[in-house]
């Protein structure tokens, strides 16, 4: 009997249960491809997205919650299985303080709950749906991490480009200052002209400092998202050409992880309410005992010593002060809340999808206009350079044209950033598609 009790204590434990808790960062890893699909055609961003999917803390947290939900499923499943308990019962006492008697007996008890009204089955279904919701929460976390990674990468590209533009502007401003100084010495320019060019040089230096801060900030964001201490310098091969307006399909909203999670939680709440109703109906239980059953069984059979017993129990609570009704009302309220949360998720999904689709179309139009403006500014500069080589163009006019081209490039850079951001937001609203 002692050996049986020792063995029974080991049945409930696995090697992982007995081992020290492992590091969740290395143990918790998402399975399968990420639901995020938008990499903007950039292979480097594609690699960063993979790193973020494997190393982001938010994803690790969602994985841990999914593990807990799976444990809840296993616990609910165990309630429907036969229960076997072994042990021993002993007592010592006497009729007087001078007498003593000791008795002992091994015990074996098998219990099985007949789920007549489906209480256990509904709880199992609710646990399974909660696990489904947790799986969708994991998908949502992977989407959000991927979206933040893509945004940080695009912003880093823009900051790097801005820094390069600031360096070009400083070089152009330095050349213009040199020309103005020569003209001041020749008496054809004033100190005010020199101050104006110096102000342009200071502005370019300020832009350079801001760009450096931007590069450092977005690099730090990427490091936090991917778990890489020093992400590689971005190649920034992102392209975002106008593709026309996109259509909004109902199945896109329905497939969003947050909508799927809300639907699963609604169904789980409905099953919990049904289980609460079933719990208030008569419950039937049968058990078998070998050895010393509890006192209630001995009293029921009219004897203090039993070798074995088979016991059936059926019961229903007649008076509970309204607790059962309150539990049903609580479950019903939770189902109502889950229903409203599902409706809100659907409405929010539709709104986000429509707005982001419109934003993509507008961003594509802005990008096309900025590209045309950039071509015109480049054409003006090329013309002035040709005329300058022929000695018929002014050096300051050339510097102004260079500044005009940089301004056009600024607009184009922001338009590209806006188009990329719009597509990232559209992909996030569409569940990664």
PDB file of N, CA and C in Angstrom, residues 57-157:
ATOM      1  N   UNK A  57       9.240  40.370 -26.344  1.00  0.00           N
ATOM      2  CA  UNK A  57       8.689  40.000 -25.034  1.00  0.00           C
ATOM      3  C   UNK A  57       7.171  39.888 -25.066  1.00  0.00           C
ATOM      4  N   UNK A  58       6.496  40.752 -25.817  1.00  0.00           N
ATOM      5  CA  UNK A  58       5.035  40.682 -25.872  1.00  0.00           C
ATOM      6  C   UNK A  58       4.570  39.336 -26.423  1.00  0.00           C
ATOM      7  N   UNK A  59       5.319  38.801 -27.376  1.00  0.00           N
ATOM      8  CA  UNK A  59       4.967  37.493 -27.929  1.00  0.00           C
ATOM      9  C   UNK A  59       5.238  36.402 -26.898  1.00  0.00           C
ATOM     10  N   UNK A  60       6.341  36.519 -26.157  1.00  0.00           N
ATOM     11  CA  UNK A  60       6.627  35.538 -25.105  1.00  0.00           C
ATOM     12  C   UNK A  60       5.516  35.536 -24.055  1.00  0.00           C
ATOM     13  N   UNK A  61       5.018  36.712 -23.690  1.00  0.00           N
ATOM     14  CA  UNK A  61       3.938  36.802 -22.699  1.00  0.00           C
ATOM     15  C   UNK A  61       2.677  36.122 -23.230  1.00  0.00           C
ATOM     16  N   UNK A  62       2.350  36.374 -24.505  1.00  0.00           N
ATOM     17  CA  UNK A  62       1.168  35.745 -25.097  1.00  0.00           C
ATOM     18  C   UNK A  62       1.327  34.224 -25.148  1.00  0.00           C
ATOM     19  N   UNK A  63       2.543  33.749 -25.408  1.00  0.00           N
ATOM     20  CA  UNK A  63       2.792  32.312 -25.417  1.00  0.00           C
ATOM     21  C   UNK A  63       2.603  31.709 -24.024  1.00  0.00           C
ATOM     22  N   UNK A  64       3.069  32.431 -22.992  1.00  0.00           N
ATOM     23  CA  UNK A  64       2.883  31.946 -21.623  1.00  0.00           C
ATOM     24  C   UNK A  64       1.393  31.869 -21.270  1.00  0.00           C
ATOM     25  N   UNK A  65       0.616  32.846 -21.701  1.00  0.00           N
ATOM     26  CA  UNK A  65      -0.820  32.810 -21.440  1.00  0.00           C
ATOM     27  C   UNK A  65      -1.492  31.664 -22.199  1.00  0.00           C
ATOM     28  N   UNK A  66      -0.990  31.373 -23.394  1.00  0.00           N
ATOM     29  CA  UNK A  66      -1.525  30.244 -24.145  1.00  0.00           C
ATOM     30  C   UNK A  66      -1.214  28.926 -23.425  1.00  0.00           C
ATOM     31  N   UNK A  67      -0.031  28.818 -22.857  1.00  0.00           N
ATOM     32  CA  UNK A  67       0.296  27.617 -22.074  1.00  0.00           C
ATOM     33  C   UNK A  67      -0.651  27.456 -20.894  1.00  0.00           C
ATOM     34  N   UNK A  68      -0.938  28.554 -20.221  1.00  0.00           N
ATOM     35  CA  UNK A  68      -1.868  28.488 -19.089  1.00  0.00           C
ATOM     36  C   UNK A  68      -3.262  28.054 -19.567  1.00  0.00           C
ATOM     37  N   UNK A  69      -3.703  28.597 -20.692  1.00  0.00           N
ATOM     38  CA  UNK A  69      -5.019  28.223 -21.221  1.00  0.00           C
ATOM     39  C   UNK A  69      -5.058  26.734 -21.562  1.00  0.00           C
ATOM     40  N   UNK A  70      -3.951  26.203 -22.080  1.00  0.00           N
ATOM     41  CA  UNK A  70      -3.903  24.775 -22.375  1.00  0.00           C
ATOM     42  C   UNK A  70      -3.974  23.954 -21.093  1.00  0.00           C
ATOM     43  N   UNK A  71      -3.320  24.438 -20.033  1.00  0.00           N
ATOM     44  CA  UNK A  71      -3.405  23.749 -18.742  1.00  0.00           C
ATOM     45  C   UNK A  71      -4.838  23.759 -18.209  1.00  0.00           C
ATOM     46  N   UNK A  72      -5.557  24.863 -18.430  1.00  0.00           N
ATOM     47  CA  UNK A  72      -6.960  24.925 -18.017  1.00  0.00           C
ATOM     48  C   UNK A  72      -7.799  23.918 -18.799  1.00  0.00           C
ATOM     49  N   UNK A  73      -7.480  23.723 -20.080  1.00  0.00           N
ATOM     50  CA  UNK A  73      -8.171  22.719 -20.877  1.00  0.00           C
ATOM     51  C   UNK A  73      -7.931  21.319 -20.294  1.00  0.00           C
ATOM     52  N   UNK A  74      -6.674  21.035 -19.961  1.00  0.00           N
ATOM     53  CA  UNK A  74      -6.346  19.728 -19.383  1.00  0.00           C
ATOM     54  C   UNK A  74      -7.055  19.523 -18.044  1.00  0.00           C
ATOM     55  N   UNK A  75      -7.136  20.601 -17.249  1.00  0.00           N
ATOM     56  CA  UNK A  75      -7.812  20.498 -15.960  1.00  0.00           C
ATOM     57  C   UNK A  75      -9.299  20.221 -16.138  1.00  0.00           C
ATOM     58  N   UNK A  76      -9.921  20.900 -17.092  1.00  0.00           N
ATOM     59  CA  UNK A  76     -11.347  20.676 -17.353  1.00  0.00           C
ATOM     60  C   UNK A  76     -11.584  19.263 -17.887  1.00  0.00           C
ATOM     61  N   UNK A  77     -10.664  18.757 -18.701  1.00  0.00           N
ATOM     62  CA  UNK A  77     -10.793  17.406 -19.235  1.00  0.00           C
ATOM     63  C   UNK A  77     -10.689  16.368 -18.108  1.00  0.00           C
ATOM     64  N   UNK A  78      -9.839  16.651 -17.118  1.00  0.00           N
ATOM     65  CA  UNK A  78      -9.656  15.712 -16.018  1.00  0.00           C
ATOM     66  C   UNK A  78     -10.924  15.542 -15.193  1.00  0.00           C
ATOM     67  N   UNK A  79     -11.776  16.565 -15.160  1.00  0.00           N
ATOM     68  CA  UNK A  79     -13.003  16.470 -14.365  1.00  0.00           C
ATOM     69  C   UNK A  79     -13.952  15.417 -14.904  1.00  0.00           C
ATOM     70  N   UNK A  80     -13.804  15.066 -16.197  1.00  0.00           N
ATOM     71  CA  UNK A  80     -14.695  14.079 -16.800  1.00  0.00           C
ATOM     72  C   UNK A  80     -14.143  12.669 -16.701  1.00  0.00           C
ATOM     73  N   UNK A  81     -12.957  12.494 -16.130  1.00  0.00           N
ATOM     74  CA  UNK A  81     -12.335  11.179 -16.027  1.00  0.00           C
ATOM     75  C   UNK A  81     -12.602  10.564 -14.659  1.00  0.00           C
ATOM     76  N   UNK A  82     -12.569   9.231 -14.561  1.00  0.00           N
ATOM     77  CA  UNK A  82     -12.714   8.594 -13.248  1.00  0.00           C
ATOM     78  C   UNK A  82     -11.589   9.027 -12.316  1.00  0.00           C
ATOM     79  N   UNK A  83     -11.918   9.175 -11.035  1.00  0.00           N
ATOM     80  CA  UNK A  83     -10.942   9.592 -10.029  1.00  0.00           C
ATOM     81  C   UNK A  83     -10.638   8.401  -9.116  1.00  0.00           C
ATOM     82  N   UNK A  84      -9.378   8.098  -8.932  1.00  0.00           N
ATOM     83  CA  UNK A  84      -8.957   6.984  -8.092  1.00  0.00           C
ATOM     84  C   UNK A  84      -8.083   7.523  -6.972  1.00  0.00           C
ATOM     85  N   UNK A  85      -8.407   7.164  -5.740  1.00  0.00           N
ATOM     86  CA  UNK A  85      -7.642   7.621  -4.588  1.00  0.00           C
ATOM     87  C   UNK A  85      -7.295   6.423  -3.715  1.00  0.00           C
ATOM     88  N   UNK A  86      -6.046   6.354  -3.284  1.00  0.00           N
ATOM     89  CA  UNK A  86      -5.612   5.303  -2.360  1.00  0.00           C
ATOM     90  C   UNK A  86      -5.061   5.971  -1.110  1.00  0.00           C
ATOM     91  N   UNK A  87      -5.104   5.252  -0.011  1.00  0.00           N
ATOM     92  CA  UNK A  87      -4.601   5.819   1.223  1.00  0.00           C
ATOM     93  C   UNK A  87      -4.742   4.827   2.362  1.00  0.00           C
ATOM     94  N   UNK A  88      -4.758   5.331   3.514  1.00  0.00           N
ATOM     95  CA  UNK A  88      -4.919   4.489   4.702  1.00  0.00           C
ATOM     96  C   UNK A  88      -5.634   5.294   5.761  1.00  0.00           C
ATOM     97  N   UNK A  89      -6.402   4.571   6.553  1.00  0.00           N
ATOM     98  CA  UNK A  89      -7.127   5.219   7.640  1.00  0.00           C
ATOM     99  C   UNK A  89      -6.740   4.528   8.940  1.00  0.00           C
ATOM    100  N   UNK A  90      -6.524   5.293   9.961  1.00  0.00           N
ATOM    101  CA  UNK A  90      -6.155   4.723  11.250  1.00  0.00           C
ATOM    102  C   UNK A  90      -6.724   5.541  12.378  1.00  0.00           C
ATOM    103  N   UNK A  91      -6.890   4.902  13.509  1.00  0.00           N
ATOM    104  CA  UNK A  91      -7.425   5.622  14.661  1.00  0.00           C
ATOM    105  C   UNK A  91      -6.914   4.963  15.931  1.00  0.00           C
ATOM    106  N   UNK A  92      -6.812   5.718  16.971  1.00  0.00           N
ATOM    107  CA  UNK A  92      -6.428   5.212  18.277  1.00  0.00           C
ATOM    108  C   UNK A  92      -7.335   5.869  19.304  1.00  0.00           C
ATOM    109  N   UNK A  93      -7.763   5.119  20.300  1.00  0.00           N
ATOM    110  CA  UNK A  93      -8.656   5.670  21.307  1.00  0.00           C
ATOM    111  C   UNK A  93      -8.986   4.624  22.353  1.00  0.00           C
ATOM    112  N   UNK A  94      -9.900   4.924  23.172  1.00  0.00           N
ATOM    113  CA  UNK A  94     -10.296   3.972  24.217  1.00  0.00           C
ATOM    114  C   UNK A  94     -11.579   4.397  24.862  1.00  0.00           C
ATOM    115  N   UNK A  95     -12.206   3.378  25.507  1.00  0.00           N
ATOM    116  CA  UNK A  95     -13.452   3.687  26.196  1.00  0.00           C
ATOM    117  C   UNK A  95     -13.205   4.534  27.451  1.00  0.00           C
ATOM    118  N   UNK A  96     -11.984   4.335  28.097  1.00  0.00           N
ATOM    119  CA  UNK A  96     -11.583   5.132  29.263  1.00  0.00           C
ATOM    120  C   UNK A  96     -10.176   5.631  29.037  1.00  0.00           C
ATOM    121  N   UNK A  97      -9.718   6.521  29.928  1.00  0.00           N
ATOM    122  CA  UNK A  97      -8.358   7.022  29.775  1.00  0.00           C
ATOM    123  C   UNK A  97      -7.312   5.946  30.047  1.00  0.00           C
ATOM    124  N   UNK A  98      -7.721   4.839  30.703  1.00  0.00           N
ATOM    125  CA  UNK A  98      -6.767   3.770  31.018  1.00  0.00           C
ATOM    126  C   UNK A  98      -6.691   2.732  29.917  1.00  0.00           C
ATOM    127  N   UNK A  99      -7.630   2.727  28.988  1.00  0.00           N
ATOM    128  CA  UNK A  99      -7.628   1.738  27.906  1.00  0.00           C
ATOM    129  C   UNK A  99      -7.236   2.395  26.585  1.00  0.00           C
ATOM    130  N   UNK A 100      -6.773   1.556  25.702  1.00  0.00           N
ATOM    131  CA  UNK A 100      -6.363   2.075  24.382  1.00  0.00           C
ATOM    132  C   UNK A 100      -6.569   0.995  23.339  1.00  0.00           C
ATOM    133  N   UNK A 101      -7.028   1.460  22.181  1.00  0.00           N
ATOM    134  CA  UNK A 101      -7.207   0.548  21.057  1.00  0.00           C
ATOM    135  C   UNK A 101      -6.805   1.275  19.773  1.00  0.00           C
ATOM    136  N   UNK A 102      -6.039   0.595  18.963  1.00  0.00           N
ATOM    137  CA  UNK A 102      -5.595   1.180  17.692  1.00  0.00           C
ATOM    138  C   UNK A 102      -6.029   0.291  16.550  1.00  0.00           C
ATOM    139  N   UNK A 103      -6.557   0.899  15.476  1.00  0.00           N
ATOM    140  CA  UNK A 103      -6.963   0.167  14.280  1.00  0.00           C
ATOM    141  C   UNK A 103      -6.455   0.915  13.050  1.00  0.00           C
ATOM    142  N   UNK A 104      -6.242   0.190  11.994  1.00  0.00           N
ATOM    143  CA  UNK A 104      -5.821   0.799  10.737  1.00  0.00           C
ATOM    144  C   UNK A 104      -6.318   0.000   9.562  1.00  0.00           C
ATOM    145  N   UNK A 105      -6.524   0.664   8.441  1.00  0.00           N
ATOM    146  CA  UNK A 105      -7.045  -0.021   7.264  1.00  0.00           C
ATOM    147  C   UNK A 105      -6.641   0.751   6.018  1.00  0.00           C
ATOM    148  N   UNK A 106      -6.216   0.037   4.993  1.00  0.00           N
ATOM    149  CA  UNK A 106      -5.976   0.723   3.718  1.00  0.00           C
ATOM    150  C   UNK A 106      -7.300   1.119   3.073  1.00  0.00           C
ATOM    151  N   UNK A 107      -7.252   2.143   2.232  1.00  0.00           N
ATOM    152  CA  UNK A 107      -8.465   2.606   1.554  1.00  0.00           C
ATOM    153  C   UNK A 107      -8.216   2.731   0.059  1.00  0.00           C
ATOM    154  N   UNK A 108      -9.249   2.466  -0.689  1.00  0.00           N
ATOM    155  CA  UNK A 108      -9.232   2.625  -2.145  1.00  0.00           C
ATOM    156  C   UNK A 108     -10.586   3.165  -2.556  1.00  0.00           C
ATOM    157  N   UNK A 109     -10.592   4.286  -3.239  1.00  0.00           N
ATOM    158  CA  UNK A 109     -11.863   4.902  -3.613  1.00  0.00           C
ATOM    159  C   UNK A 109     -11.831   5.320  -5.076  1.00  0.00           C
ATOM    160  N   UNK A 110     -12.838   4.913  -5.798  1.00  0.00           N
ATOM    161  CA  UNK A 110     -13.001   5.278  -7.209  1.00  0.00           C
ATOM    162  C   UNK A 110     -14.264   6.124  -7.328  1.00  0.00           C
ATOM    163  N   UNK A 111     -14.138   7.287  -7.964  1.00  0.00           N
ATOM    164  CA  UNK A 111     -15.273   8.211  -8.096  1.00  0.00           C
ATOM    165  C   UNK A 111     -15.435   8.614  -9.550  1.00  0.00           C
ATOM    166  N   UNK A 112     -16.662   8.673  -9.982  1.00  0.00           N
ATOM    167  CA  UNK A 112     -16.940   9.132 -11.350  1.00  0.00           C
ATOM    168  C   UNK A 112     -18.205   9.971 -11.330  1.00  0.00           C
ATOM    169  N   UNK A 113     -18.133  11.159 -11.899  1.00  0.00           N
ATOM    170  CA  UNK A 113     -19.284  12.051 -11.979  1.00  0.00           C
ATOM    171  C   UNK A 113     -20.028  11.800 -13.285  1.00  0.00           C
ATOM    172  N   UNK A 114     -21.293  11.428 -13.178  1.00  0.00           N
ATOM    173  CA  UNK A 114     -22.125  11.296 -14.375  1.00  0.00           C
ATOM    174  C   UNK A 114     -22.614  12.691 -14.769  1.00  0.00           C
ATOM    175  N   UNK A 115     -22.173  13.146 -15.910  1.00  0.00           N
ATOM    176  CA  UNK A 115     -22.491  14.509 -16.357  1.00  0.00           C
ATOM    177  C   UNK A 115     -23.854  14.508 -17.047  1.00  0.00           C
ATOM    178  N   UNK A 116     -24.909  14.291 -16.259  1.00  0.00           N
ATOM    179  CA  UNK A 116     -26.249  14.119 -16.829  1.00  0.00           C
ATOM    180  C   UNK A 116     -26.709  15.376 -17.559  1.00  0.00           C
ATOM    181  N   UNK A 117     -26.468  16.536 -16.972  1.00  0.00           N
ATOM    182  CA  UNK A 117     -26.977  17.788 -17.555  1.00  0.00           C
ATOM    183  C   UNK A 117     -25.906  18.552 -18.338  1.00  0.00           C
ATOM    184  N   UNK A 118     -24.768  17.946 -18.540  1.00  0.00           N
ATOM    185  CA  UNK A 118     -23.756  18.558 -19.401  1.00  0.00           C
ATOM    186  C   UNK A 118     -22.930  19.647 -18.759  1.00  0.00           C
ATOM    187  N   UNK A 119     -22.900  19.699 -17.403  1.00  0.00           N
ATOM    188  CA  UNK A 119     -22.118  20.754 -16.752  1.00  0.00           C
ATOM    189  C   UNK A 119     -20.636  20.631 -17.082  1.00  0.00           C
ATOM    190  N   UNK A 120     -20.082  19.419 -16.912  1.00  0.00           N
ATOM    191  CA  UNK A 120     -18.652  19.231 -17.149  1.00  0.00           C
ATOM    192  C   UNK A 120     -18.323  19.428 -18.630  1.00  0.00           C
ATOM    193  N   UNK A 121     -19.195  18.925 -19.491  1.00  0.00           N
ATOM    194  CA  UNK A 121     -18.955  19.070 -20.931  1.00  0.00           C
ATOM    195  C   UNK A 121     -18.928  20.538 -21.343  1.00  0.00           C
ATOM    196  N   UNK A 122     -19.808  21.324 -20.750  1.00  0.00           N
ATOM    197  CA  UNK A 122     -19.836  22.745 -21.108  1.00  0.00           C
ATOM    198  C   UNK A 122     -18.615  23.475 -20.569  1.00  0.00           C
ATOM    199  N   UNK A 123     -18.174  23.084 -19.363  1.00  0.00           N
ATOM    200  CA  UNK A 123     -16.955  23.690 -18.833  1.00  0.00           C
ATOM    201  C   UNK A 123     -15.751  23.325 -19.683  1.00  0.00           C
ATOM    202  N   UNK A 124     -15.721  22.069 -20.177  1.00  0.00           N
ATOM    203  CA  UNK A 124     -14.632  21.673 -21.071  1.00  0.00           C
ATOM    204  C   UNK A 124     -14.669  22.485 -22.357  1.00  0.00           C
ATOM    205  N   UNK A 125     -15.862  22.689 -22.892  1.00  0.00           N
ATOM    206  CA  UNK A 125     -15.985  23.478 -24.124  1.00  0.00           C
ATOM    207  C   UNK A 125     -15.573  24.923 -23.890  1.00  0.00           C
ATOM    208  N   UNK A 126     -15.958  25.465 -22.737  1.00  0.00           N
ATOM    209  CA  UNK A 126     -15.570  26.840 -22.418  1.00  0.00           C
ATOM    210  C   UNK A 126     -14.058  26.962 -22.315  1.00  0.00           C
ATOM    211  N   UNK A 127     -13.406  25.981 -21.669  1.00  0.00           N
ATOM    212  CA  UNK A 127     -11.944  26.022 -21.555  1.00  0.00           C
ATOM    213  C   UNK A 127     -11.288  25.921 -22.924  1.00  0.00           C
ATOM    214  N   UNK A 128     -11.852  25.071 -23.795  1.00  0.00           N
ATOM    215  CA  UNK A 128     -11.294  24.938 -25.143  1.00  0.00           C
ATOM    216  C   UNK A 128     -11.425  26.246 -25.921  1.00  0.00           C
ATOM    217  N   UNK A 129     -12.546  26.915 -25.753  1.00  0.00           N
ATOM    218  CA  UNK A 129     -12.736  28.191 -26.458  1.00  0.00           C
ATOM    219  C   UNK A 129     -11.834  29.277 -25.884  1.00  0.00           C
ATOM    220  N   UNK A 130     -11.589  29.241 -24.573  1.00  0.00           N
ATOM    221  CA  UNK A 130     -10.647  30.187 -23.992  1.00  0.00           C
ATOM    222  C   UNK A 130      -9.241  29.955 -24.562  1.00  0.00           C
ATOM    223  N   UNK A 131      -8.899  28.683 -24.780  1.00  0.00           N
ATOM    224  CA  UNK A 131      -7.614  28.402 -25.397  1.00  0.00           C
ATOM    225  C   UNK A 131      -7.585  28.945 -26.831  1.00  0.00           C
ATOM    226  N   UNK A 132      -8.689  28.794 -27.558  1.00  0.00           N
ATOM    227  CA  UNK A 132      -8.764  29.360 -28.908  1.00  0.00           C
ATOM    228  C   UNK A 132      -8.584  30.870 -28.869  1.00  0.00           C
ATOM    229  N   UNK A 133      -9.230  31.515 -27.887  1.00  0.00           N
ATOM    230  CA  UNK A 133      -9.077  32.967 -27.750  1.00  0.00           C
ATOM    231  C   UNK A 133      -7.634  33.328 -27.436  1.00  0.00           C
ATOM    232  N   UNK A 134      -6.976  32.550 -26.584  1.00  0.00           N
ATOM    233  CA  UNK A 134      -5.572  32.827 -26.262  1.00  0.00           C
ATOM    234  C   UNK A 134      -4.685  32.651 -27.477  1.00  0.00           C
ATOM    235  N   UNK A 135      -5.008  31.660 -28.317  1.00  0.00           N
ATOM    236  CA  UNK A 135      -4.245  31.478 -29.556  1.00  0.00           C
ATOM    237  C   UNK A 135      -4.418  32.681 -30.482  1.00  0.00           C
ATOM    238  N   UNK A 136      -5.629  33.228 -30.532  1.00  0.00           N
ATOM    239  CA  UNK A 136      -5.855  34.413 -31.351  1.00  0.00           C
ATOM    240  C   UNK A 136      -5.165  35.635 -30.739  1.00  0.00           C
ATOM    241  N   UNK A 137      -5.108  35.689 -29.399  1.00  0.00           N
ATOM    242  CA  UNK A 137      -4.355  36.764 -28.747  1.00  0.00           C
ATOM    243  C   UNK A 137      -2.876  36.691 -29.128  1.00  0.00           C
ATOM    244  N   UNK A 138      -2.355  35.478 -29.219  1.00  0.00           N
ATOM    245  CA  UNK A 138      -0.965  35.307 -29.657  1.00  0.00           C
ATOM    246  C   UNK A 138      -0.781  35.823 -31.080  1.00  0.00           C
ATOM    247  N   UNK A 139      -1.728  35.483 -31.956  1.00  0.00           N
ATOM    248  CA  UNK A 139      -1.648  35.977 -33.335  1.00  0.00           C
ATOM    249  C   UNK A 139      -1.700  37.504 -33.368  1.00  0.00           C
ATOM    250  N   UNK A 140      -2.550  38.079 -32.513  1.00  0.00           N
ATOM    251  CA  UNK A 140      -2.639  39.545 -32.449  1.00  0.00           C
ATOM    252  C   UNK A 140      -1.335  40.149 -31.954  1.00  0.00           C
ATOM    253  N   UNK A 141      -0.712  39.529 -30.952  1.00  0.00           N
ATOM    254  CA  UNK A 141       0.571  40.029 -30.447  1.00  0.00           C
ATOM    255  C   UNK A 141       1.642  39.961 -31.530  1.00  0.00           C
ATOM    256  N   UNK A 142       1.644  38.885 -32.307  1.00  0.00           N
ATOM    257  CA  UNK A 142       2.624  38.770 -33.393  1.00  0.00           C
ATOM    258  C   UNK A 142       2.392  39.844 -34.448  1.00  0.00           C
ATOM    259  N   UNK A 143       1.130  40.140 -34.714  1.00  0.00           N
ATOM    260  CA  UNK A 143       0.818  41.208 -35.672  1.00  0.00           C
ATOM    261  C   UNK A 143       1.304  42.563 -35.166  1.00  0.00           C
ATOM    262  N   UNK A 144       1.011  42.871 -33.904  1.00  0.00           N
ATOM    263  CA  UNK A 144       1.380  44.173 -33.353  1.00  0.00           C
ATOM    264  C   UNK A 144       2.895  44.346 -33.307  1.00  0.00           C
ATOM    265  N   UNK A 145       3.607  43.298 -32.913  1.00  0.00           N
ATOM    266  CA  UNK A 145       5.069  43.371 -32.878  1.00  0.00           C
ATOM    267  C   UNK A 145       5.620  43.582 -34.285  1.00  0.00           C
ATOM    268  N   UNK A 146       5.067  42.856 -35.255  1.00  0.00           N
ATOM    269  CA  UNK A 146       5.537  43.014 -36.633  1.00  0.00           C
ATOM    270  C   UNK A 146       5.257  44.421 -37.150  1.00  0.00           C
ATOM    271  N   UNK A 147       4.078  44.943 -36.821  1.00  0.00           N
ATOM    272  CA  UNK A 147       3.750  46.301 -37.274  1.00  0.00           C
ATOM    273  C   UNK A 147       4.696  47.325 -36.660  1.00  0.00           C
ATOM    274  N   UNK A 148       4.978  47.195 -35.361  1.00  0.00           N
ATOM    275  CA  UNK A 148       5.909  48.123 -34.711  1.00  0.00           C
ATOM    276  C   UNK A 148       7.315  47.993 -35.285  1.00  0.00           C
ATOM    277  N   UNK A 149       7.722  46.765 -35.608  1.00  0.00           N
ATOM    278  CA  UNK A 149       9.037  46.565 -36.212  1.00  0.00           C
ATOM    279  C   UNK A 149       9.118  47.241 -37.579  1.00  0.00           C
ATOM    280  N   UNK A 150       8.071  47.050 -38.387  1.00  0.00           N
ATOM    281  CA  UNK A 150       8.055  47.676 -39.702  1.00  0.00           C
ATOM    282  C   UNK A 150       8.053  49.196 -39.593  1.00  0.00           C
ATOM    283  N   UNK A 151       7.286  49.721 -38.641  1.00  0.00           N
ATOM    284  CA  UNK A 151       7.252  51.174 -38.463  1.00  0.00           C
ATOM    285  C   UNK A 151       8.612  51.713 -38.018  1.00  0.00           C
ATOM    286  N   UNK A 152       9.241  51.011 -37.085  1.00  0.00           N
ATOM    287  CA  UNK A 152      10.557  51.460 -36.622  1.00  0.00           C
ATOM    288  C   UNK A 152      11.574  51.412 -37.757  1.00  0.00           C
ATOM    289  N   UNK A 153      11.493  50.382 -38.588  1.00  0.00           N
ATOM    290  CA  UNK A 153      12.437  50.258 -39.705  1.00  0.00           C
ATOM    291  C   UNK A 153      12.228  51.378 -40.717  1.00  0.00           C
ATOM    292  N   UNK A 154      10.966  51.632 -41.053  1.00  0.00           N
ATOM    293  CA  UNK A 154      10.673  52.705 -42.009  1.00  0.00           C
ATOM    294  C   UNK A 154      11.110  54.057 -41.446  1.00  0.00           C
ATOM    295  N   UNK A 155      10.844  54.278 -40.162  1.00  0.00           N
ATOM    296  CA  UNK A 155      11.270  55.541 -39.539  1.00  0.00           C
ATOM    297  C   UNK A 155      12.788  55.648 -39.498  1.00  0.00           C
ATOM    298  N   UNK A 156      13.469  54.529 -39.266  1.00  0.00           N
ATOM    299  CA  UNK A 156      14.936  54.541 -39.281  1.00  0.00           C
ATOM    300  C   UNK A 156      15.463  54.866 -40.668  1.00  0.00           C
ATOM    301  N   UNK A 157      14.835  54.314 -41.681  1.00  0.00           N
ATOM    302  CA  UNK A 157      15.220  54.635 -43.056  1.00  0.00           C
ATOM    303  C   UNK A 157      15.050  56.133 -43.332  1.00  0.00           C
TER     304      UNK A 157
END
